[in-house]
Amino acid sequence: QRLLVESGGGLVQAGDSLRLSCSAPNITFHDWRLAWFRLGPGKDRREREGVSCITRGGRTVYTDSVQGRFTISRDNTKNTMYLQMASLHPEDTAIYYCAAHNDPILSLRPERYTFWGRGTQVTVSS
C-alpha cells in the first residue's frame, strides 16, 4: 500500500517547465510537513538532495540551486502537493521523490522524513 504517489515527470528540454504532483490516496496529510527530494544520475540514495519543503502552515524553503525557479505548493482539500519547475537545467535531471512527516518544522534533511514515494524521473536535455 503506497502512501505517497508521484507523477508528472518526463523528458523536457532545457528552459522548459514541468509540474510534479504527489498524492496521498490513503492518508490525510494536511497536518504534515511535505518535501521534494531528488537523486541525480549515478548517485547513491544516501545522496538524496532536499529540493523544497512546505509546512502545514504554508511556510516554504528551497535549496539554493532551485530558488526562484521552482515553486512548492499543497492543496490539502485534494491531499496533493505540487512542485512547479521552470527554467529547467540539465543539472535538474534526477529522480524526484516526495516525502512526508508529521512535524511542523521546515527541514530538507531526508532522515527527518518517515514516508516516501517511489519517485518520478525528470530528464532535462540540453
PDB file of C-alpha atoms in Angstrom:
ATOM      1  CA  GLN A   1       0.000   0.000   0.000  1.00  0.00           C
ATOM      2  CA  ARG A   2       1.656   3.124  -1.255  1.00  0.00           C
ATOM      3  CA  LEU A   3       1.153   6.156   0.907  1.00  0.00           C
ATOM      4  CA  LEU A   4       2.686   8.696  -1.471  1.00  0.00           C
ATOM      5  CA  VAL A   5       2.477   8.626  -5.254  1.00  0.00           C
ATOM      6  CA  GLU A   6       4.442  10.962  -7.505  1.00  0.00           C
ATOM      7  CA  SER A   7       3.514  11.841 -11.067  1.00  0.00           C
ATOM      8  CA  GLY A   8       4.331  14.376 -13.749  1.00  0.00           C
ATOM      9  CA  GLY A   9       7.908  13.503 -14.602  1.00  0.00           C
ATOM     10  CA  GLY A  10       9.149  13.295 -18.150  1.00  0.00           C
ATOM     11  CA  LEU A  11      11.700  14.307 -20.756  1.00  0.00           C
ATOM     12  CA  VAL A  12      11.925  18.024 -21.482  1.00  0.00           C
ATOM     13  CA  GLN A  13      14.397  20.449 -22.997  1.00  0.00           C
ATOM     14  CA  ALA A  14      16.482  22.979 -21.114  1.00  0.00           C
ATOM     15  CA  GLY A  15      14.405  26.046 -20.359  1.00  0.00           C
ATOM     16  CA  ASP A  16      11.128  24.154 -20.287  1.00  0.00           C
ATOM     17  CA  SER A  17       8.713  23.846 -17.380  1.00  0.00           C
ATOM     18  CA  LEU A  18       7.227  20.815 -15.677  1.00  0.00           C
ATOM     19  CA  ARG A  19       4.850  20.268 -12.772  1.00  0.00           C
ATOM     20  CA  LEU A  20       5.196  17.324 -10.435  1.00  0.00           C
ATOM     21  CA  SER A  21       2.394  16.098  -8.223  1.00  0.00           C
ATOM     22  CA  CYS A  22       2.425  13.994  -5.092  1.00  0.00           C
ATOM     23  CA  SER A  23      -0.823  12.495  -3.919  1.00  0.00           C
ATOM     24  CA  ALA A  24      -1.637  10.608  -0.750  1.00  0.00           C
ATOM     25  CA  PRO A  25      -4.568   8.334  -1.503  1.00  0.00           C
ATOM     26  CA  ASN A  26      -4.583   6.536   1.835  1.00  0.00           C
ATOM     27  CA  ILE A  27      -3.705   9.173   4.393  1.00  0.00           C
ATOM     28  CA  THR A  28      -4.771  12.685   5.285  1.00  0.00           C
ATOM     29  CA  PHE A  29      -1.655  14.768   5.324  1.00  0.00           C
ATOM     30  CA  HIS A  30      -2.990  18.247   5.936  1.00  0.00           C
ATOM     31  CA  ASP A  31      -1.109  18.412   9.255  1.00  0.00           C
ATOM     32  CA  TRP A  32       2.120  17.037   7.858  1.00  0.00           C
ATOM     33  CA  ARG A  33       5.326  18.562   6.627  1.00  0.00           C
ATOM     34  CA  LEU A  34       5.907  17.697   2.967  1.00  0.00           C
ATOM     35  CA  ALA A  35       9.005  17.868   0.820  1.00  0.00           C
ATOM     36  CA  TRP A  36      10.555  17.087  -2.514  1.00  0.00           C
ATOM     37  CA  PHE A  37      13.920  15.401  -2.774  1.00  0.00           C
ATOM     38  CA  ARG A  38      15.893  14.342  -5.814  1.00  0.00           C
ATOM     39  CA  LEU A  39      18.567  11.822  -6.634  1.00  0.00           C
ATOM     40  CA  GLY A  40      20.828  12.598  -9.550  1.00  0.00           C
ATOM     41  CA  PRO A  41      22.164  10.030 -12.045  1.00  0.00           C
ATOM     42  CA  GLY A  42      24.674   7.588 -10.618  1.00  0.00           C
ATOM     43  CA  LYS A  43      24.254   8.774  -7.054  1.00  0.00           C
ATOM     44  CA  ASP A  44      23.648   6.647  -4.013  1.00  0.00           C
ATOM     45  CA  ARG A  45      20.290   7.030  -2.238  1.00  0.00           C
ATOM     46  CA  ARG A  46      22.174   8.444   0.728  1.00  0.00           C
ATOM     47  CA  GLU A  47      22.915  11.423  -1.504  1.00  0.00           C
ATOM     48  CA  ARG A  48      19.302  12.460  -1.872  1.00  0.00           C
ATOM     49  CA  GLU A  49      19.160  16.225  -2.131  1.00  0.00           C
ATOM     50  CA  GLY A  50      16.448  18.211  -0.439  1.00  0.00           C
ATOM     51  CA  VAL A  51      14.804  20.415  -3.053  1.00  0.00           C
ATOM     52  CA  SER A  52      11.951  22.089  -1.232  1.00  0.00           C
ATOM     53  CA  CYS A  53       9.774  21.734   1.840  1.00  0.00           C
ATOM     54  CA  ILE A  54       6.364  23.089   2.833  1.00  0.00           C
ATOM     55  CA  THR A  55       4.846  23.002   6.287  1.00  0.00           C
ATOM     56  CA  ARG A  56       1.187  22.541   7.106  1.00  0.00           C
ATOM     57  CA  GLY A  57       1.019  26.298   7.593  1.00  0.00           C
ATOM     58  CA  GLY A  58       2.437  27.005   4.156  1.00  0.00           C
ATOM     59  CA  ARG A  59       5.957  28.050   5.078  1.00  0.00           C
ATOM     60  CA  THR A  60       8.460  27.019   2.433  1.00  0.00           C
ATOM     61  CA  VAL A  61      12.164  26.592   1.914  1.00  0.00           C
ATOM     62  CA  TYR A  62      14.203  25.831  -1.195  1.00  0.00           C
ATOM     63  CA  THR A  63      17.683  24.643  -1.864  1.00  0.00           C
ATOM     64  CA  ASP A  64      19.791  27.409  -3.401  1.00  0.00           C
ATOM     65  CA  SER A  65      20.064  25.842  -6.853  1.00  0.00           C
ATOM     66  CA  VAL A  66      16.303  25.955  -7.454  1.00  0.00           C
ATOM     67  CA  GLN A  67      15.440  29.182  -5.632  1.00  0.00           C
ATOM     68  CA  GLY A  68      13.443  31.409  -7.957  1.00  0.00           C
ATOM     69  CA  ARG A  69      12.800  28.623 -10.468  1.00  0.00           C
ATOM     70  CA  PHE A  70      10.804  26.054  -8.505  1.00  0.00           C
ATOM     71  CA  THR A  71       7.612  26.611  -6.514  1.00  0.00           C
ATOM     72  CA  ILE A  72       6.230  24.160  -3.984  1.00  0.00           C
ATOM     73  CA  SER A  73       2.565  24.188  -3.043  1.00  0.00           C
ATOM     74  CA  ARG A  74      -0.063  21.995  -1.468  1.00  0.00           C
ATOM     75  CA  ASP A  75      -3.789  21.533  -1.777  1.00  0.00           C
ATOM     76  CA  ASN A  76      -4.996  19.882   1.398  1.00  0.00           C
ATOM     77  CA  THR A  77      -8.517  19.502   0.014  1.00  0.00           C
ATOM     78  CA  LYS A  78      -7.073  17.222  -2.659  1.00  0.00           C
ATOM     79  CA  ASN A  79      -4.402  15.663  -0.441  1.00  0.00           C
ATOM     80  CA  THR A  80      -1.871  16.665  -3.061  1.00  0.00           C
ATOM     81  CA  MET A  81       1.417  18.518  -3.169  1.00  0.00           C
ATOM     82  CA  TYR A  82       2.974  20.092  -6.252  1.00  0.00           C
ATOM     83  CA  LEU A  83       6.358  21.202  -7.495  1.00  0.00           C
ATOM     84  CA  GLN A  84       6.190  23.675 -10.335  1.00  0.00           C
ATOM     85  CA  MET A  85       9.570  23.690 -12.063  1.00  0.00           C
ATOM     86  CA  ALA A  86      10.539  26.412 -14.522  1.00  0.00           C
ATOM     87  CA  SER A  87      13.691  27.227 -16.486  1.00  0.00           C
ATOM     88  CA  LEU A  88      14.855  23.664 -16.124  1.00  0.00           C
ATOM     89  CA  HIS A  89      18.549  22.930 -16.466  1.00  0.00           C
ATOM     90  CA  PRO A  90      20.201  19.639 -17.458  1.00  0.00           C
ATOM     91  CA  GLU A  91      21.576  19.567 -13.905  1.00  0.00           C
ATOM     92  CA  ASP A  92      17.976  19.195 -12.669  1.00  0.00           C
ATOM     93  CA  THR A  93      17.886  15.716 -14.185  1.00  0.00           C
ATOM     94  CA  ALA A  94      17.074  13.314 -11.362  1.00  0.00           C
ATOM     95  CA  ILE A  95      14.511  11.044  -9.833  1.00  0.00           C
ATOM     96  CA  TYR A  96      12.220  13.267  -7.779  1.00  0.00           C
ATOM     97  CA  TYR A  97      10.718  11.888  -4.598  1.00  0.00           C
ATOM     98  CA  CYS A  98       8.056  13.287  -2.327  1.00  0.00           C
ATOM     99  CA  ALA A  99       8.277  12.720   1.397  1.00  0.00           C
ATOM    100  CA  ALA A 100       6.123  13.383   4.417  1.00  0.00           C
ATOM    101  CA  HIS A 101       6.461  13.553   8.158  1.00  0.00           C
ATOM    102  CA  ASN A 102       4.125  14.592  10.935  1.00  0.00           C
ATOM    103  CA  ASP A 103       6.211  17.516  12.149  1.00  0.00           C
ATOM    104  CA  PRO A 104       5.729  21.284  11.800  1.00  0.00           C
ATOM    105  CA  ILE A 105       9.394  22.265  11.418  1.00  0.00           C
ATOM    106  CA  LEU A 106      10.886  23.031   7.991  1.00  0.00           C
ATOM    107  CA  SER A 107      13.565  20.542   7.002  1.00  0.00           C
ATOM    108  CA  LEU A 108      15.422  19.426   3.880  1.00  0.00           C
ATOM    109  CA  ARG A 109      17.149  16.541   5.636  1.00  0.00           C
ATOM    110  CA  PRO A 110      15.969  13.165   4.354  1.00  0.00           C
ATOM    111  CA  GLU A 111      16.463  11.432   7.696  1.00  0.00           C
ATOM    112  CA  ARG A 112      13.688  13.603   9.104  1.00  0.00           C
ATOM    113  CA  TYR A 113      11.042  12.057   6.877  1.00  0.00           C
ATOM    114  CA  THR A 114       9.127   8.875   7.522  1.00  0.00           C
ATOM    115  CA  PHE A 115       7.109   8.308   4.383  1.00  0.00           C
ATOM    116  CA  TRP A 116       8.405   8.313   0.821  1.00  0.00           C
ATOM    117  CA  GLY A 117       7.068   7.804  -2.645  1.00  0.00           C
ATOM    118  CA  ARG A 118       8.812   5.707  -5.271  1.00  0.00           C
ATOM    119  CA  GLY A 119       9.859   8.658  -7.365  1.00  0.00           C
ATOM    120  CA  THR A 120       9.271  10.097 -10.812  1.00  0.00           C
ATOM    121  CA  GLN A 121      12.010  10.605 -13.395  1.00  0.00           C
ATOM    122  CA  VAL A 122      12.752  14.075 -14.705  1.00  0.00           C
ATOM    123  CA  THR A 123      15.192  14.312 -17.592  1.00  0.00           C
ATOM    124  CA  VAL A 124      16.279  17.654 -18.992  1.00  0.00           C
ATOM    125  CA  SER A 125      18.126  17.602 -22.295  1.00  0.00           C
ATOM    126  CA  SER A 126      20.483  20.367 -23.355  1.00  0.00           C
TER     127      SER A 126
END
